[in-house]
Coordinates of C-alpha atoms in Angstrom, one line a residue:
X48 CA 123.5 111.4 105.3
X49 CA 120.1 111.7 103.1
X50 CA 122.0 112.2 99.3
X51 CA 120.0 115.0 97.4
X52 CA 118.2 112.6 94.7
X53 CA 117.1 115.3 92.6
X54 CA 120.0 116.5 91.3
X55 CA 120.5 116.1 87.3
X56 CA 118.0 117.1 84.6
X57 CA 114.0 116.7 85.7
X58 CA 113.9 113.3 83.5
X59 CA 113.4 109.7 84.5
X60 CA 115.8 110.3 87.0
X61 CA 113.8 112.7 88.9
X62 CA 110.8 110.3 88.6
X63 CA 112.5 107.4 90.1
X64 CA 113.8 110.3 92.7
X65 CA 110.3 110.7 93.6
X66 CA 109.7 106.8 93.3
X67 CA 112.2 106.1 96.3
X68 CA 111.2 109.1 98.5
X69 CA 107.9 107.4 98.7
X70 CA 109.4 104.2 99.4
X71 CA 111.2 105.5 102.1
X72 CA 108.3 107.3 103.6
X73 CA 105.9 104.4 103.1
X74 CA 108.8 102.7 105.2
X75 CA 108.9 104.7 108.1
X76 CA 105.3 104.9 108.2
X77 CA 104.8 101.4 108.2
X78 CA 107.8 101.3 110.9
X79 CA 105.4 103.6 113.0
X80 CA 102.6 101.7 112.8
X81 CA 103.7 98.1 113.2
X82 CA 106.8 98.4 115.4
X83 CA 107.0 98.2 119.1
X84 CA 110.0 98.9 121.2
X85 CA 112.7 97.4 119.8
X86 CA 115.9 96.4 121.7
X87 CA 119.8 98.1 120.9
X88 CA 121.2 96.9 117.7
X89 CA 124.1 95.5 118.8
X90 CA 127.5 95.4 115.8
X91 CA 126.8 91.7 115.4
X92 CA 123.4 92.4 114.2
X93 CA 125.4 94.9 111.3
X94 CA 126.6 91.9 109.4
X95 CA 124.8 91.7 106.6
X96 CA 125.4 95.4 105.9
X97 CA 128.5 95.7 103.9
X98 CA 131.3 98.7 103.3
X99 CA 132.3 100.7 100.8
X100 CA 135.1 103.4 102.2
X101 CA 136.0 104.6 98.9
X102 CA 132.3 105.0 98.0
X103 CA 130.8 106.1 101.0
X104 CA 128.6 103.1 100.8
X105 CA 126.8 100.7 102.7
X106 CA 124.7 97.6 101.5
X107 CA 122.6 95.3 103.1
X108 CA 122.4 92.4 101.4
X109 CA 119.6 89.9 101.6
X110 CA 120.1 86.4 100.0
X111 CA 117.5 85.8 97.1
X112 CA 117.6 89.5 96.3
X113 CA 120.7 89.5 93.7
X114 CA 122.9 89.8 96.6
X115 CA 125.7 88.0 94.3
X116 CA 125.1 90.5 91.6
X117 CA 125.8 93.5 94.3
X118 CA 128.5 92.0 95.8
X119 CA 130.2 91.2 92.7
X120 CA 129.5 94.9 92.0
X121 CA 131.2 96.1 95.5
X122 CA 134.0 94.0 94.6
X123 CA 134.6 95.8 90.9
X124 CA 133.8 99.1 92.4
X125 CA 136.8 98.5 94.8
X126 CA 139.3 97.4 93.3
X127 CA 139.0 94.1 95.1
X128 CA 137.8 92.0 91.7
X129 CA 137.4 92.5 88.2
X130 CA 136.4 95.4 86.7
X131 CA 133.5 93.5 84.8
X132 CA 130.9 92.5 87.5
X133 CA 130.0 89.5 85.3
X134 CA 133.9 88.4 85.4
X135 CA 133.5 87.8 89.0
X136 CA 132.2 84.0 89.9
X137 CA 129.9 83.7 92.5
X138 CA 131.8 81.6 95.2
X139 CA 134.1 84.4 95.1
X140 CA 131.7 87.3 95.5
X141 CA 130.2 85.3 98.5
X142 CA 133.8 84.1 99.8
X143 CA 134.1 84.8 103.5
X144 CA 135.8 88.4 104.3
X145 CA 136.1 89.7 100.5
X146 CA 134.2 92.3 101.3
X147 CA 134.3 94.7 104.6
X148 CA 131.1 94.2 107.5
X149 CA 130.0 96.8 109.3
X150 CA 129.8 94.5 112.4
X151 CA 133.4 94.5 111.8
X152 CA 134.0 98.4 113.0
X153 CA 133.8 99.9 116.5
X154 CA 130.6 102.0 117.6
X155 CA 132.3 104.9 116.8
X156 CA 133.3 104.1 113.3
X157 CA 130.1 102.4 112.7
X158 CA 128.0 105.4 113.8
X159 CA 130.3 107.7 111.6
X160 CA 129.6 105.4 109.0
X161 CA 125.9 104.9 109.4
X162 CA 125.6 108.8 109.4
X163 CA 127.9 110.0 106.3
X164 CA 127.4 107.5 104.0
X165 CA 124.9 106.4 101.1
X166 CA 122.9 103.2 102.6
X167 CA 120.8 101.1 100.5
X168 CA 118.9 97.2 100.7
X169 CA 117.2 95.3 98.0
X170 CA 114.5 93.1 99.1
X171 CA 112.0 90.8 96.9
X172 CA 107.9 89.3 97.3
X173 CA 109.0 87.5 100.1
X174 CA 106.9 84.3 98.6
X175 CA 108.4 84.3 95.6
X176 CA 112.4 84.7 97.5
X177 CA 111.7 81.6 99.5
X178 CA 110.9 79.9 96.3
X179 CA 114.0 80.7 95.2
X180 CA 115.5 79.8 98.4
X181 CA 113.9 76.6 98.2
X182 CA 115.0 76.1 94.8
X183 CA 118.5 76.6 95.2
X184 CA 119.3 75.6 98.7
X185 CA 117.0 72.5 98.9
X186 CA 115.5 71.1 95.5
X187 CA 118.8 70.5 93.5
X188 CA 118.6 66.9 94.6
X189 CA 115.4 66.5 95.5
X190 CA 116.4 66.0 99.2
X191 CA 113.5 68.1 100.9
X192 CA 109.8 68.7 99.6
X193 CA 108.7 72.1 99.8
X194 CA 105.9 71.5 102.2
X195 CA 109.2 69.9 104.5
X196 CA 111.1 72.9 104.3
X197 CA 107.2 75.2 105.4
X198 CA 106.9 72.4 108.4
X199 CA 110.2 73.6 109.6
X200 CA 109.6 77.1 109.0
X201 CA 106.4 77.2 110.8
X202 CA 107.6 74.8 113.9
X203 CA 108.4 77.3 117.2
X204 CA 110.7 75.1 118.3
X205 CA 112.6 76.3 114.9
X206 CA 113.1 79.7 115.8
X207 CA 113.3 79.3 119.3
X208 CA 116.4 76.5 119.3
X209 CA 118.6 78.3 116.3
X210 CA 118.7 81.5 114.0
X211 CA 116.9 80.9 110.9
X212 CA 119.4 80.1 107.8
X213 CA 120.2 83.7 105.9
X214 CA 118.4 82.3 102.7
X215 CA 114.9 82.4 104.6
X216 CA 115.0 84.9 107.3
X217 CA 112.9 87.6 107.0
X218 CA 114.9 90.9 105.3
X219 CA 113.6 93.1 108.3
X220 CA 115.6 91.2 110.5
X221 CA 118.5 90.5 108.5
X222 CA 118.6 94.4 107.6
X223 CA 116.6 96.4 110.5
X224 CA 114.8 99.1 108.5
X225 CA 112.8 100.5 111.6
X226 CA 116.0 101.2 113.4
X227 CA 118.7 101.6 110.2
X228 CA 118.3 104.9 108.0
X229 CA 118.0 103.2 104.4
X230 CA 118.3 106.6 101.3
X231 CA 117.3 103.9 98.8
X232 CA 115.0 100.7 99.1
X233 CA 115.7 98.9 96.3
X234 CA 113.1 96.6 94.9
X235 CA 113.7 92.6 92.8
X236 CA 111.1 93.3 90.4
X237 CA 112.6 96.8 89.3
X238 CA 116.3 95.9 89.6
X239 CA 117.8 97.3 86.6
X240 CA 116.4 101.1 87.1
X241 CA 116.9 100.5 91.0
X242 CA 120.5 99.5 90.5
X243 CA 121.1 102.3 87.7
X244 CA 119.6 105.0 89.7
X245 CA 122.3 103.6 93.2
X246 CA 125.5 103.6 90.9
X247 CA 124.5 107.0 90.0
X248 CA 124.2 108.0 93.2
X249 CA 127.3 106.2 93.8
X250 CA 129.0 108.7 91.4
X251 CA 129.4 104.9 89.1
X252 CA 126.7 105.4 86.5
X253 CA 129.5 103.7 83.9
X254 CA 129.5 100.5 86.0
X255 CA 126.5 98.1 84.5
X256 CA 125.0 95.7 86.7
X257 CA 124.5 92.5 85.6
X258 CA 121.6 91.6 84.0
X259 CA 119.6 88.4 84.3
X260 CA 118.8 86.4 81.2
X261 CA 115.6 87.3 79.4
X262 CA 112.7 85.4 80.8
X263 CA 114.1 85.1 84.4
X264 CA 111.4 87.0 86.0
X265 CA 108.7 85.3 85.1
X266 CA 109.5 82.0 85.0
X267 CA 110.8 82.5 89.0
X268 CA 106.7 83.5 89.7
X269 CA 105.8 80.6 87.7
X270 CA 108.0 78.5 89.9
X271 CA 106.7 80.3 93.0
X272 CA 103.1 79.8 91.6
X273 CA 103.6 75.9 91.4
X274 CA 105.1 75.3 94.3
X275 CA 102.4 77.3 96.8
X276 CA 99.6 75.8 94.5
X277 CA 100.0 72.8 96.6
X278 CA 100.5 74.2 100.0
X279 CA 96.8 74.6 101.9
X280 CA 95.3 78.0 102.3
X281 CA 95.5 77.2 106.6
X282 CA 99.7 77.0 106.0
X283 CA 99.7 79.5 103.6
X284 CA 98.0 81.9 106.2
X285 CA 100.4 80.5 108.8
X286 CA 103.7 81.5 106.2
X287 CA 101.8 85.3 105.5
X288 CA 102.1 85.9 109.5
X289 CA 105.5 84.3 109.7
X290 CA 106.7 87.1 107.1
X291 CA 104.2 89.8 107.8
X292 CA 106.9 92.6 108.6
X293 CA 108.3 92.2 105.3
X294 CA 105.0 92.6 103.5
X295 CA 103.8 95.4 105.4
X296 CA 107.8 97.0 105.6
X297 CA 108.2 96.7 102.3
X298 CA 104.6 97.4 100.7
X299 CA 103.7 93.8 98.6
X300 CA 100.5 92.4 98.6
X301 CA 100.1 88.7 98.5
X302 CA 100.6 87.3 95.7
X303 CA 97.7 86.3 93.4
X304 CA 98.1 82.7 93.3
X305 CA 97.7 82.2 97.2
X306 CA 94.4 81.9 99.0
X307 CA 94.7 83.7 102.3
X308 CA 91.7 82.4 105.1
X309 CA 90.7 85.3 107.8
X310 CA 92.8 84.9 110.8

């Protein structure tokens, strides 16, 4: 069910209102144009998106994209945790079965589900969330260069033998935003009004997300902008077609720092 997003005084809510209406059309437009025939979803393919009940919510978390911080937030809104997000520690938010899948329902249920309740996603630059990936999967001990962890990406045998790993598949096909109704696309680089304006919604606005430390922004793109300096403008045009959907989906440019050759 499409929530009414205008309710509430014409103020900054009813500018972000407008904000994520154009999101969502921009979405199904781009769907339109750059989608072919897709197959069934099948519930397996449902379980990144997470349940609320007592909300009416469901989430779709992609790793990189303060997934901990939402779930952590589903947990608190619950009952299941904490009432303090921040109280939460991350092992638990991402502990196995804390927090109800909707692969974990029936057609029936998940079809009632997917048609009553508030549904929302937060995705990120998708250059700047594999840095991140890189950084906190990989680079802790030094184990795997960067340009390693691209060579596996961009090998077909990769995709073709196994499932990428969560932390660098592509948040269209973790979260399936051509066939999936999504009332708000939340965005990384505007996450504290994006998650204000969904606890609102939520009928939450007490609950504060948890904010990153000052300075966390940036210095993730300066990370992200060191680490692709390096990588060859042929590869980095290879790594813009592997995640194409997402940039297109999801309406980012490529970044500044990368140096994209014609196809």
């Amino acid at each position: 069910m499409l929530y009414d997003l205008d309710q509430g005084p014409r103020s900054a809510l009813a500018a972000l209102a407008a904000e994520h209406r154009q999101r969502r059309d921009l979405l199904r437009r781009a769907c339109s144009r750059h989608t072919r025939r897709q197959r069934l979803l099948r519930p397996e393919d449902l379980r990144h998106v997470l349940v609320d009940d007592a909300h009416g919510l469901l989430y779709c978390y992609v790793p990189k994209a303060a997934c901990t911080n939402w779930k952590r937030v589903l947990l608190a809104l619950s009952g299941r945790g904490p009432a303090d997000p921040r109280a939460i520690p991350a092992p638990e938010a991402h502990a196995p079965g804390r927090l109800p899948s909707l692969a974990d329902f029936g057609p029936a249920e998940i079809n009632r589900r997917l048609r009553a309740y508030l549904a929302f996603l937060f995705v990120r630059e998708p250059f700047e969330r594999l840095a991140s990936a890189y950084r906190s999967q990989l680079a802790r001990g030094h184990d795997v260069r960067f340009a390693e962890l691209l060579a596996y990406l961009l090998d077909p045998r990769t995709r073709r033998d196994e499932p990428f790993n969560e932390h660098w598949e592509r948040a269209h096909a973790l979260c399936h935003p051509c066939r999936l109704r999504y009332d708000v696309v939340g965005k990384f680089e505007t996450l504290a009004e994006d998650a204000a304006f969904v606890l609102r919604l939520a009928g939450a606005p007490h609950l504060r997300f948890p904010a990153p430390p000052p300075g966390a922004a940036a210095a993730a793109r300066r990370r992200a902008e060191r680490l692709f300096r390096d990588v060859s403008p042929f590869y980095q045009r290879r790594l813009f077609d592997l995640y194409r959907m997402d940039f297109l989906l999801f309406n980012y440019s490529a970044p500044a720092y990368v140096r994209l050759p014609a196809p």
